[in-house]
Short mmCIF file of C-alpha atoms and ligand atoms in Angstrom, two decimals:
data_model
loop_
_atom_site.label_atom_id
_atom_site.label_comp_id
_atom_site.label_asym_id
_atom_site.label_seq_id
_atom_site.Cartn_x
_atom_site.Cartn_y
_atom_site.Cartn_z
CA MET A 1 -46.79 12.89 26.05
CA SER A 2 -48.30 13.76 29.42
CA ALA A 3 -48.14 17.26 30.84
CA VAL A 4 -45.59 16.33 33.51
CA SER A 5 -43.00 15.29 30.97
CA GLU A 6 -42.63 18.89 29.88
CA LYS A 7 -40.01 20.62 31.94
CA LYS A 8 -41.97 23.80 32.63
CA SER A 9 -45.11 22.18 33.96
CA VAL A 10 -43.27 20.32 36.75
CA SER A 11 -41.81 23.22 38.70
CA VAL A 12 -43.87 25.62 40.74
CA PRO A 13 -43.62 28.90 38.78
CA ALA A 14 -41.14 31.43 40.19
CA GLU A 15 -44.03 33.96 40.56
CA GLU A 16 -45.89 31.54 42.84
CA ILE A 17 -42.80 31.05 45.03
CA GLN A 18 -42.37 34.83 45.09
CA LYS A 19 -46.01 35.22 46.17
CA GLN A 20 -45.42 32.75 49.03
CA LYS A 21 -42.32 34.71 50.08
CA GLU A 22 -44.54 37.79 50.32
CA TYR A 23 -46.96 35.82 52.50
CA MET A 24 -44.00 34.85 54.71
CA GLN A 25 -43.33 38.54 55.26
CA LEU A 26 -47.01 39.21 56.01
CA VAL A 27 -47.10 36.40 58.59
CA ARG A 28 -43.88 37.67 60.16
CA THR A 29 -45.33 41.18 60.56
CA LEU A 30 -48.57 39.79 61.92
CA VAL A 31 -46.98 37.52 64.53
CA GLU A 32 -44.59 40.27 65.60
CA SER A 33 -47.57 42.46 66.43
CA ARG A 34 -49.56 39.65 68.03
CA PHE A 35 -46.93 37.91 70.21
CA ALA A 36 -44.61 39.54 72.76
CA ALA A 37 -41.84 36.98 72.08
CA SER A 38 -41.34 34.66 69.08
CA PRO A 39 -44.26 32.22 68.91
CA LYS A 40 -43.36 28.56 69.21
CA ALA A 41 -43.96 25.97 66.49
CA TYR A 42 -43.97 22.24 67.19
CA VAL A 43 -43.49 20.21 64.01
CA HIS A 44 -43.65 16.43 63.98
CA THR A 45 -42.98 14.37 60.87
CA TYR A 46 -44.01 10.74 60.47
CA GLY A 47 -42.96 8.30 57.75
CA CYS A 48 -40.07 8.09 55.32
CA GLN A 49 -37.03 10.27 54.71
CA GLY A 50 -38.84 11.95 51.81
CA ASN A 51 -41.40 13.19 54.29
CA VAL A 52 -38.66 14.18 56.74
CA SER A 53 -37.12 16.25 53.96
CA ASP A 54 -40.49 17.96 53.33
CA GLY A 55 -40.66 18.57 57.08
CA GLU A 56 -37.32 20.39 56.96
CA ARG A 57 -38.75 22.71 54.32
CA LEU A 58 -41.91 23.31 56.34
CA GLU A 59 -39.72 24.12 59.35
CA GLY A 60 -37.57 26.42 57.19
CA MET A 61 -40.65 28.37 56.14
CA LEU A 62 -41.93 28.62 59.72
CA GLU A 63 -38.59 30.02 60.91
CA GLU A 64 -38.65 32.49 58.06
CA MET A 65 -42.10 33.58 59.28
CA GLY A 66 -40.81 34.40 62.76
CA TYR A 67 -41.60 31.14 64.56
CA GLU A 68 -39.18 29.49 66.94
CA LEU A 69 -39.07 25.72 66.53
CA THR A 70 -39.64 23.74 69.70
CA SER A 71 -39.49 20.06 70.63
CA GLU A 72 -42.04 20.64 73.42
CA LEU A 73 -45.64 20.15 72.40
CA CYS A 74 -46.82 21.75 75.62
CA GLY A 75 -46.99 25.53 75.23
CA ALA A 76 -46.68 25.51 71.42
CA ASP A 77 -48.55 28.25 69.55
CA LEU A 78 -48.61 26.20 66.38
CA VAL A 79 -48.68 22.42 65.95
CA LEU A 80 -47.95 20.90 62.56
CA TYR A 81 -48.20 17.15 61.95
CA ASN A 82 -46.63 16.05 58.68
CA THR A 83 -48.26 12.64 58.30
CA CYS A 84 -47.66 9.26 56.65
CA ALA A 85 -50.23 6.87 55.14
CA ILE A 86 -48.12 3.81 54.40
CA ARG A 87 -49.79 1.49 56.92
CA GLU A 88 -52.90 1.66 59.07
CA HIS A 89 -50.82 1.84 62.23
CA ALA A 90 -49.14 5.07 61.01
CA GLU A 91 -52.57 6.66 60.50
CA ASP A 92 -53.94 5.46 63.84
CA ARG A 93 -51.09 7.17 65.65
CA VAL A 94 -51.89 10.46 63.94
CA PHE A 95 -55.59 10.26 64.82
CA GLY A 96 -54.62 9.56 68.44
CA ASN A 97 -52.22 12.49 68.58
CA VAL A 98 -54.62 14.91 66.86
CA GLY A 99 -57.42 13.90 69.25
CA ALA A 100 -55.14 14.72 72.17
CA LEU A 101 -54.74 18.31 70.87
CA LYS A 102 -58.40 19.13 71.52
CA SER A 103 -57.85 19.98 75.19
CA MET A 104 -54.78 22.09 74.33
CA LYS A 105 -56.84 24.04 71.84
CA THR A 106 -59.61 24.55 74.42
CA ALA A 107 -57.04 25.97 76.85
CA ASN A 108 -55.44 28.17 74.17
CA ARG A 109 -57.96 29.29 71.52
CA ASP A 110 -55.22 31.08 69.55
CA MET A 111 -53.23 27.92 69.01
CA LYS A 112 -53.16 26.82 65.36
CA ILE A 113 -53.31 23.16 64.35
CA LEU A 114 -52.14 22.22 60.88
CA LEU A 115 -52.06 18.77 59.27
CA CYS A 116 -50.29 17.87 56.05
CA GLY A 117 -48.42 14.99 54.40
CA CYS A 118 -49.47 11.79 52.68
CA MET A 119 -52.34 10.86 54.97
CA MET A 120 -53.99 14.25 54.37
CA GLN A 121 -53.72 13.84 50.61
CA GLN A 122 -56.52 11.25 50.83
CA GLU A 123 -60.02 12.63 50.50
CA HIS A 124 -61.65 10.23 52.96
CA ILE A 125 -59.14 11.29 55.63
CA ALA A 126 -59.59 15.02 55.02
CA HIS A 127 -63.34 14.41 55.23
CA LYS A 128 -62.97 12.57 58.55
CA ILE A 129 -60.83 15.40 59.98
CA LYS A 130 -63.42 17.97 58.92
CA LYS A 131 -66.23 15.98 60.53
CA SER A 132 -64.65 14.52 63.66
CA TYR A 133 -61.83 16.96 64.45
CA PRO A 134 -63.33 20.38 63.64
CA PHE A 135 -60.79 22.14 65.87
CA VAL A 136 -58.08 21.52 63.22
CA ASP A 137 -57.38 24.80 61.39
CA VAL A 138 -55.60 23.78 58.20
CA VAL A 139 -55.43 20.50 56.26
CA PHE A 140 -53.24 20.50 53.15
CA GLY A 141 -51.98 17.82 50.79
CA THR A 142 -48.52 16.89 49.54
CA HIS A 143 -48.70 18.93 46.32
CA VAL A 144 -49.11 22.31 48.03
CA ILE A 145 -46.55 22.37 50.84
CA HIS A 146 -45.04 25.51 49.33
CA LYS A 147 -48.34 27.27 50.12
CA LEU A 148 -47.91 26.96 53.90
CA PRO A 149 -47.28 30.75 54.22
CA GLU A 150 -50.55 31.59 52.45
CA PHE A 151 -52.54 29.06 54.51
CA LEU A 152 -51.04 30.31 57.74
CA TYR A 153 -51.68 33.95 56.88
CA THR A 154 -55.33 33.18 56.00
CA THR A 155 -56.00 31.27 59.21
CA LEU A 156 -54.17 33.80 61.40
CA SER A 157 -55.76 36.88 59.87
CA LYS A 158 -59.27 35.61 59.08
CA GLY A 159 -59.64 32.59 61.36
CA LYS A 160 -60.83 30.61 58.34
CA LYS A 161 -60.58 26.80 58.17
CA ILE A 162 -58.70 25.52 55.14
CA TYR A 163 -58.90 22.11 53.48
CA GLU A 164 -56.75 21.99 50.35
CA LEU A 165 -55.72 18.80 48.66
CA PRO A 166 -55.58 19.34 44.92
CA ASN A 167 -55.62 16.01 43.15
CA ASP A 168 -53.01 16.78 40.50
CA GLU A 169 -49.90 14.99 39.31
CA GLY A 170 -47.59 16.88 41.64
CA VAL A 171 -45.01 19.62 41.38
CA ILE A 172 -41.43 20.39 42.32
CA SER A 173 -40.92 23.47 44.47
CA GLU A 174 -37.37 24.79 44.40
CA GLU A 175 -35.99 27.71 46.39
CA LEU A 176 -37.87 27.12 49.64
CA PRO A 177 -36.02 27.85 52.87
CA VAL A 178 -34.91 24.72 54.69
CA HIS A 179 -34.17 24.03 58.34
CA ARG A 180 -31.77 21.06 58.37
CA ASP A 181 -32.04 18.89 61.46
CA SER A 182 -28.34 17.96 61.36
CA SER A 183 -25.21 19.97 60.63
CA PHE A 184 -23.35 17.03 59.06
CA LYS A 185 -25.99 14.72 57.52
CA ALA A 186 -28.31 16.05 54.83
CA TRP A 187 -31.28 14.78 52.85
CA LEU A 188 -31.22 15.71 49.19
CA PRO A 189 -34.38 14.86 47.23
CA VAL A 190 -33.64 13.99 43.61
CA MET A 191 -37.11 12.97 42.58
CA TYR A 192 -40.67 12.93 43.85
CA GLY A 193 -43.70 10.71 43.34
CA CYS A 194 -43.98 7.18 42.02
CA ASN A 195 -45.38 5.58 38.86
CA ASN A 196 -45.06 1.95 39.87
CA PHE A 197 -48.43 1.27 41.49
CA CYS A 198 -47.33 -1.78 43.45
CA SER A 199 -50.74 -3.23 44.23
CA TYR A 200 -50.47 -2.82 48.03
CA CYS A 201 -49.03 0.70 48.08
CA ILE A 202 -50.68 4.06 48.69
CA VAL A 203 -47.66 6.19 47.69
CA PRO A 204 -48.51 6.70 43.98
CA TYR A 205 -51.98 7.94 45.02
CA VAL A 206 -50.74 10.45 47.59
CA ARG A 207 -47.45 11.56 46.04
CA GLY A 208 -48.41 11.94 42.39
CA ARG A 209 -46.41 11.00 39.32
CA GLU A 210 -42.66 10.53 39.14
CA ARG A 211 -40.81 13.78 38.56
CA SER A 212 -37.08 14.36 38.68
CA ARG A 213 -35.31 17.50 39.80
CA ASP A 214 -33.00 19.25 37.39
CA PRO A 215 -29.49 17.71 37.84
CA GLU A 216 -27.96 21.19 37.88
CA LYS A 217 -30.07 22.13 40.93
CA ILE A 218 -29.15 18.89 42.69
CA ILE A 219 -25.44 19.38 42.05
CA GLU A 220 -25.60 23.00 43.13
CA GLU A 221 -27.33 22.01 46.39
CA ALA A 222 -24.79 19.21 46.99
CA LYS A 223 -21.89 21.63 46.44
CA GLN A 224 -23.38 24.06 48.94
CA LEU A 225 -23.82 21.27 51.49
CA VAL A 226 -20.22 20.14 51.10
CA ALA A 227 -19.02 23.75 51.40
CA GLN A 228 -21.04 24.03 54.63
CA GLY A 229 -19.22 20.99 56.03
CA TYR A 230 -21.84 18.26 55.49
CA LYS A 231 -20.23 14.81 55.60
CA GLU A 232 -23.07 12.62 54.38
CA ILE A 233 -25.59 13.38 51.65
CA THR A 234 -28.48 10.98 51.13
CA LEU A 235 -30.21 11.21 47.77
CA LEU A 236 -33.92 10.57 48.10
CA GLY A 237 -36.64 9.22 45.86
CA GLN A 238 -39.19 6.39 45.96
CA ASN A 239 -37.41 4.79 43.03
CA VAL A 240 -34.13 6.59 42.42
CA ASN A 241 -33.30 4.14 39.64
CA SER A 242 -35.79 5.82 37.36
CA TYR A 243 -34.28 9.25 38.02
CA GLY A 244 -34.03 11.39 34.91
CA LYS A 245 -36.77 9.72 32.91
CA ASN A 246 -39.36 12.36 33.55
CA PRO A 247 -38.53 15.00 32.48
CA ASP A 248 -35.63 13.74 30.41
CA TYR A 249 -32.59 15.80 31.36
CA GLY A 250 -30.20 13.51 29.50
CA CYS A 251 -28.79 12.37 32.85
CA ASN A 252 -29.74 9.04 34.38
CA PHE A 253 -29.16 8.08 38.02
CA SER A 254 -25.73 6.57 37.35
CA GLU A 255 -24.63 9.73 35.58
CA LEU A 256 -25.98 11.82 38.48
CA LEU A 257 -23.94 9.71 40.93
CA ARG A 258 -20.80 10.16 38.84
CA ARG A 259 -21.30 13.92 38.74
CA LEU A 260 -21.88 14.13 42.48
CA ASN A 261 -18.89 11.89 43.14
CA ALA A 262 -16.73 14.36 41.24
CA ILE A 263 -17.48 17.17 43.74
CA GLU A 264 -14.34 17.83 45.74
CA GLY A 265 -14.42 17.27 49.50
CA ASP A 266 -14.49 14.63 52.21
CA PHE A 267 -18.06 13.33 52.23
CA ILE A 268 -20.07 10.23 51.41
CA ILE A 269 -23.10 9.78 49.21
CA ARG A 270 -25.98 7.46 50.07
CA PHE A 271 -29.23 6.95 48.20
CA MET A 272 -32.60 5.31 48.63
CA THR A 273 -34.78 3.61 47.54
CA SER A 274 -33.79 1.40 44.61
CA HIS A 275 -36.41 -0.65 42.80
CA PRO A 276 -35.07 -4.01 41.54
CA LYS A 277 -36.92 -3.72 38.23
CA ASP A 278 -34.93 -0.58 37.34
CA CYS A 279 -31.66 -1.51 39.06
CA THR A 280 -29.10 -1.83 36.26
CA TYR A 281 -25.64 -3.31 36.11
CA GLU A 282 -24.54 0.19 35.10
CA LEU A 283 -25.73 1.46 38.49
CA LEU A 284 -23.90 -1.30 40.36
CA ASP A 285 -20.70 -0.68 38.35
CA THR A 286 -21.05 3.04 39.06
CA MET A 287 -21.40 2.39 42.79
CA ALA A 288 -18.28 0.23 42.66
CA ALA A 289 -16.31 2.87 40.75
CA CYS A 290 -17.31 5.95 42.78
CA ASP A 291 -15.18 6.25 45.91
CA LYS A 292 -17.61 8.61 47.68
CA VAL A 293 -20.65 6.37 47.18
CA ALA A 294 -21.25 4.24 50.29
CA LYS A 295 -21.19 0.54 49.58
CA HIS A 296 -24.70 0.11 50.85
CA LEU A 297 -27.69 -0.80 48.73
CA HIS A 298 -31.25 -0.70 50.03
CA LEU A 299 -33.05 -2.95 47.58
CA PRO A 300 -36.53 -4.00 48.76
CA PHE A 301 -37.59 -7.42 47.45
CA GLN A 302 -41.03 -7.62 49.17
CA SER A 303 -41.55 -11.35 48.51
CA GLY A 304 -39.59 -14.43 47.46
CA SER A 305 -42.52 -15.98 45.57
CA ASN A 306 -42.93 -15.21 41.88
CA ARG A 307 -46.70 -15.59 42.09
CA VAL A 308 -46.89 -13.07 44.94
CA LEU A 309 -44.44 -10.69 43.24
CA ASP A 310 -46.70 -10.74 40.20
CA ALA A 311 -49.80 -10.07 42.31
CA MET A 312 -47.88 -7.21 43.92
CA ASN A 313 -47.16 -5.81 40.43
CA ARG A 314 -43.43 -5.64 41.20
CA ARG A 315 -42.36 -6.63 37.67
CA TYR A 316 -39.28 -8.74 38.51
CA THR A 317 -38.81 -12.32 39.58
CA ARG A 318 -37.03 -13.95 42.49
CA GLU A 319 -34.37 -15.16 40.03
CA LYS A 320 -33.83 -11.67 38.58
CA TYR A 321 -33.50 -10.24 42.11
CA LEU A 322 -30.91 -12.83 43.19
CA GLU A 323 -29.00 -12.39 39.93
CA LEU A 324 -28.77 -8.64 40.63
CA LEU A 325 -27.46 -9.33 44.14
CA ASN A 326 -24.88 -11.79 42.85
CA TYR A 327 -23.61 -9.25 40.38
CA ALA A 328 -23.59 -6.53 43.04
CA TYR A 329 -21.55 -8.70 45.45
CA SER A 330 -19.18 -9.66 42.60
CA VAL A 331 -18.29 -6.02 41.85
CA MET A 332 -18.44 -4.89 45.51
CA PRO A 333 -17.44 -7.78 47.79
CA GLU A 334 -17.78 -5.55 50.85
CA LEU A 335 -21.33 -4.44 49.89
CA SER A 336 -24.00 -4.31 52.59
CA VAL A 337 -27.52 -4.94 51.32
CA THR A 338 -30.68 -4.11 53.25
CA SER A 339 -34.23 -4.77 52.16
CA ASP A 340 -37.97 -4.46 52.82
CA VAL A 341 -40.39 -7.36 52.88
CA ILE A 342 -44.12 -7.76 53.32
CA VAL A 343 -45.53 -10.76 55.16
CA GLY A 344 -49.12 -11.90 54.61
CA PHE A 345 -49.93 -10.24 51.28
CA PRO A 346 -53.58 -11.13 50.43
CA GLY A 347 -53.78 -14.73 49.26
CA GLU A 348 -50.18 -15.56 50.22
CA THR A 349 -49.91 -19.21 51.34
CA TYR A 350 -47.50 -20.61 53.89
CA ASP A 351 -45.53 -22.30 51.09
CA GLU A 352 -45.21 -18.98 49.29
CA PHE A 353 -44.13 -17.33 52.52
CA ARG A 354 -41.44 -20.04 52.87
CA GLU A 355 -40.05 -18.88 49.52
CA THR A 356 -39.52 -15.49 51.16
CA VAL A 357 -37.62 -17.23 53.97
CA THR A 358 -35.36 -19.10 51.54
CA LEU A 359 -34.67 -15.90 49.59
CA VAL A 360 -33.63 -14.24 52.84
CA GLU A 361 -31.31 -17.16 53.55
CA GLU A 362 -29.72 -16.85 50.13
CA ALA A 363 -29.48 -13.07 50.01
CA GLU A 364 -27.64 -12.57 53.31
CA PHE A 365 -29.00 -9.11 54.05
CA THR A 366 -27.33 -6.99 56.69
CA SER A 367 -30.77 -6.06 57.99
CA MET A 368 -34.34 -5.99 56.83
CA TYR A 369 -37.50 -3.97 57.46
CA THR A 370 -40.32 -6.48 57.82
CA PHE A 371 -43.97 -5.44 57.59
CA ILE A 372 -47.24 -7.28 57.92
CA PHE A 373 -49.53 -6.36 55.02
CA SER A 374 -51.82 -3.46 55.82
CA SER A 375 -54.82 -2.83 53.58
CA ARG A 376 -54.85 0.69 52.09
CA GLU A 377 -58.11 2.15 50.79
CA GLY A 378 -58.12 2.62 47.03
CA THR A 379 -55.29 0.20 46.23
CA VAL A 380 -55.74 -2.93 44.10
CA ALA A 381 -54.66 -5.27 46.92
CA SER A 382 -57.32 -3.86 49.25
CA LYS A 383 -59.93 -5.62 47.09
CA MET A 384 -58.19 -9.02 47.08
CA PRO A 385 -59.47 -11.84 49.31
CA ASP A 386 -57.28 -12.06 52.41
CA PRO A 387 -58.16 -15.32 54.20
CA VAL A 388 -55.11 -15.74 56.47
CA SER A 389 -55.71 -14.51 60.03
CA ARG A 390 -53.67 -11.76 61.63
CA GLU A 391 -52.54 -14.24 64.26
CA GLU A 392 -51.19 -16.65 61.64
CA LYS A 393 -49.41 -13.79 59.84
CA GLY A 394 -47.87 -12.85 63.19
CA LYS A 395 -46.35 -16.36 63.44
CA TRP A 396 -44.89 -16.12 59.93
CA PHE A 397 -43.52 -12.69 60.76
CA LYS A 398 -41.73 -14.10 63.81
CA GLU A 399 -40.33 -16.99 61.78
CA LEU A 400 -38.86 -14.53 59.29
CA LEU A 401 -37.36 -12.32 62.00
CA ASP A 402 -35.70 -15.37 63.60
CA THR A 403 -34.19 -16.34 60.25
CA GLN A 404 -32.82 -12.86 59.61
CA GLU A 405 -31.50 -12.57 63.15
CA LYS A 406 -29.27 -15.61 62.66
CA ILE A 407 -27.96 -14.26 59.35
CA ALA A 408 -27.27 -10.81 60.78
CA ALA A 409 -25.42 -12.34 63.74
CA VAL A 410 -23.07 -14.26 61.42
CA ARG A 411 -22.54 -11.20 59.27
CA THR A 412 -21.70 -8.83 62.10
CA ALA A 413 -19.50 -11.47 63.81
CA SER A 414 -17.41 -11.67 60.63
CA MET A 415 -16.64 -7.95 61.03
CA VAL A 416 -14.88 -8.34 64.39
CA GLY A 417 -11.19 -7.44 64.16
CA LYS A 418 -11.66 -5.31 61.02
CA THR A 419 -11.41 -1.53 60.89
CA TYR A 420 -14.06 0.67 59.26
CA ARG A 421 -14.40 4.33 58.46
CA VAL A 422 -17.28 5.59 60.56
CA LEU A 423 -19.22 8.85 60.60
CA CYS A 424 -19.65 9.69 64.31
CA GLU A 425 -23.24 10.80 64.85
CA SER A 426 -24.50 10.99 68.43
CA VAL A 427 -24.26 9.80 72.01
CA SER A 428 -25.86 6.39 72.59
CA LYS A 429 -28.17 5.62 75.51
CA GLY A 430 -25.26 3.94 77.27
CA GLY A 431 -23.08 7.06 76.95
CA LEU A 432 -20.91 5.78 74.08
CA ILE A 433 -20.46 7.54 70.74
CA GLU A 434 -22.67 6.08 68.05
CA GLY A 435 -21.86 6.10 64.36
CA ARG A 436 -22.51 4.09 61.23
CA THR A 437 -20.24 2.18 58.89
CA GLN A 438 -20.53 2.79 55.14
CA GLY A 439 -22.68 -0.35 55.12
CA ASN A 440 -25.10 1.47 57.45
CA ILE A 441 -24.43 -0.70 60.51
CA ILE A 442 -24.50 1.07 63.86
CA ILE A 443 -21.26 0.94 65.82
CA GLU A 444 -20.70 2.21 69.36
CA PHE A 445 -17.34 3.13 70.88
CA PRO A 446 -15.91 5.23 73.71
CA ALA A 447 -14.84 8.70 72.58
CA ASP A 448 -15.20 12.37 73.37
CA THR A 449 -18.30 14.11 72.00
CA SER A 450 -15.99 16.36 69.96
CA VAL A 451 -15.74 13.54 67.37
CA ILE A 452 -19.44 13.94 66.47
CA GLY A 453 -19.76 15.06 62.87
CA SER A 454 -16.39 13.67 61.76
CA PHE A 455 -15.09 10.45 60.23
CA ARG A 456 -12.99 8.13 62.39
CA GLU A 457 -11.32 4.77 61.80
CA VAL A 458 -12.94 2.34 64.23
CA LYS A 459 -11.85 -1.24 64.89
CA VAL A 460 -14.66 -3.67 65.66
CA THR A 461 -14.14 -5.47 68.97
CA GLU A 462 -17.54 -7.07 69.52
CA SER A 463 -20.71 -7.85 67.56
CA LEU A 464 -24.18 -7.74 69.10
CA THR A 465 -26.28 -9.15 66.20
CA TRP A 466 -27.59 -5.83 64.82
CA ILE A 467 -24.95 -3.45 66.11
CA LEU A 468 -21.20 -3.43 66.67
CA ARG A 469 -18.92 -2.26 69.46
CA GLY A 470 -15.44 -0.95 68.72
CA GLU A 471 -12.59 1.39 69.52
CA ILE A 472 -11.15 4.35 67.67
CA GLN A 473 -7.80 3.61 66.03
N1 SAH B 1 -40.44 2.95 47.16
C1 SAH B 1 -39.98 1.94 48.03
C2 SAH B 1 -40.86 1.68 49.21
C3 SAH B 1 -41.50 2.76 49.96
S1 SAH B 1 -42.63 2.26 51.18
C4 SAH B 1 -39.87 0.65 47.23
O1 SAH B 1 -40.59 0.43 46.29
O2 SAH B 1 -39.10 -0.18 47.61
C5 SAH B 1 -41.57 1.39 52.31
C6 SAH B 1 -41.96 -0.03 52.52
O3 SAH B 1 -43.21 -0.11 53.17
C7 SAH B 1 -42.14 -0.86 51.27
O4 SAH B 1 -40.93 -1.30 50.74
C8 SAH B 1 -43.00 -2.00 51.74
O5 SAH B 1 -42.21 -3.07 52.23
C9 SAH B 1 -43.77 -1.37 52.89
N2 SAH B 1 -45.19 -1.18 52.55
C10 SAH B 1 -45.70 -0.37 51.62
N3 SAH B 1 -47.05 -0.48 51.58
C11 SAH B 1 -47.38 -1.41 52.51
C12 SAH B 1 -48.62 -1.98 52.95
N4 SAH B 1 -49.76 -1.63 52.40
N5 SAH B 1 -48.57 -2.90 53.94
C13 SAH B 1 -47.41 -3.27 54.51
N6 SAH B 1 -46.22 -2.76 54.14
C14 SAH B 1 -46.20 -1.85 53.14
FE1 SF4 B 2 -44.89 2.06 46.65
FE2 SF4 B 2 -44.02 0.43 44.80
FE3 SF4 B 2 -43.79 3.05 44.47
FE4 SF4 B 2 -42.29 1.82 46.26
S1 SF4 B 2 -42.22 1.52 44.04
S2 SF4 B 2 -43.43 3.73 46.54
S3 SF4 B 2 -43.66 0.24 47.02
S4 SF4 B 2 -45.68 1.90 44.54
FE1 F3S B 3 -45.38 7.49 54.29
FE2 F3S B 3 -45.76 9.15 52.35
FE3 F3S B 3 -43.34 8.34 52.87
S1 F3S B 3 -47.02 7.42 52.81
S2 F3S B 3 -43.66 6.31 53.71
S3 F3S B 3 -44.61 9.53 54.22
S4 F3S B 3 -44.17 8.84 50.87
#
């Protein structure tokens, strides 16, 4: 048995969290003496919801240390980029933005620049930052975010540069303060890391091994959120379907959903991401039976070709995937399925790509996130021959988008005239209220801003391919 499967070794020890809380106090005292008013911290998170959730904890700690969060980069006393490594483009943006901080730092020597997140967990990146961006004060990896107070205290009090990216299997840090971005939608991590090693993916290298949070802690946090008036709770994990395997709490993901569904209150539960290889009929039956679980399933398929799926190390077939979808639609006829797909995996042929197109035609997704393969250093796929040009892959990409666009248009058109329960979220660019159906489709309608944060029955009056227009009933 590996060390992570023992309960104790997964959580950051309470003494360590206590030590960090003491550092928070030290930073607070230090900044109070150094700054006339509260110093300003600009935090920007890239990447997935898991990273956004980490960002909310980093922000929570900064607030606890006396910083005021700001959305203005200009004039910030501290800049923290919480980065993503999933594709090259994500990393390029970070390098561009970090480079642009150099002149700010020259103008304000006391400004602190901190970089963390998945991109920083890679040694070659930390090395590049050290060499080419020496004005960065602190670089820390994904397994030590709870140590932000200690890092900040060290750099503020001693002016020392810090590069810390321990290459371990990862931890779970409970009891950190959290600054939630919304007062009615909350992220609730249920597990961290990934053991799947899909051949193209960097996540298992930068996020460590799969580790599940104690169900009691999850339920306690969910109860608190509901008591605070949260209306939507999204459970997060790279592969929520393997929740509860490591450590074994005697509670699988279906059981966790049932227990959360039993919490009293008017709220909905979402979750992501599901891996088809671990998606069971039990989970689909549980979704169907739990009234608070949104009838939306994000189930990435990545490719419609069995040869490519095998090369991707996905461990399911096209047939198995479609069988799962058929079962899901049979127990939840109103289900909305979304997916992720990669175009131009190394060695993929046009005929194999066409199998992806036909799967999309059969699956009838509500929407899809489509990515062109991006080579990630250290992954198995980065060493595979990749003869198809970027230009050719671009054409395939467009062909797939056109296919999905037609399907989405038919799907949303079939919703016109029906009424859906919608969580009202924000004001759209056009001045309408914007919300989402349980199926995660955006719907806009005229209403007063006072509806934001509440559920409303909205009748669909018009479909615009990806989004809907409607009116409150
Ligand atoms: N854990 C999730 C995916 C997380 S990453 C799952 O297994 O489904 C989100 C998406 O990014 C993936 O589903 C995949 O479609 C895409 N992705 C990951 N690595 C990629 C790469 N190297 N190039 C292009 N897209 C990639
Ligand atoms: Fe990446 Fe695969 Fe893990 Fe998803 S399941 S995070 S794609 S390795
Ligand atoms: Fe990016 Fe890390 Fe998420 S690589 S997608 S931020 S787990």
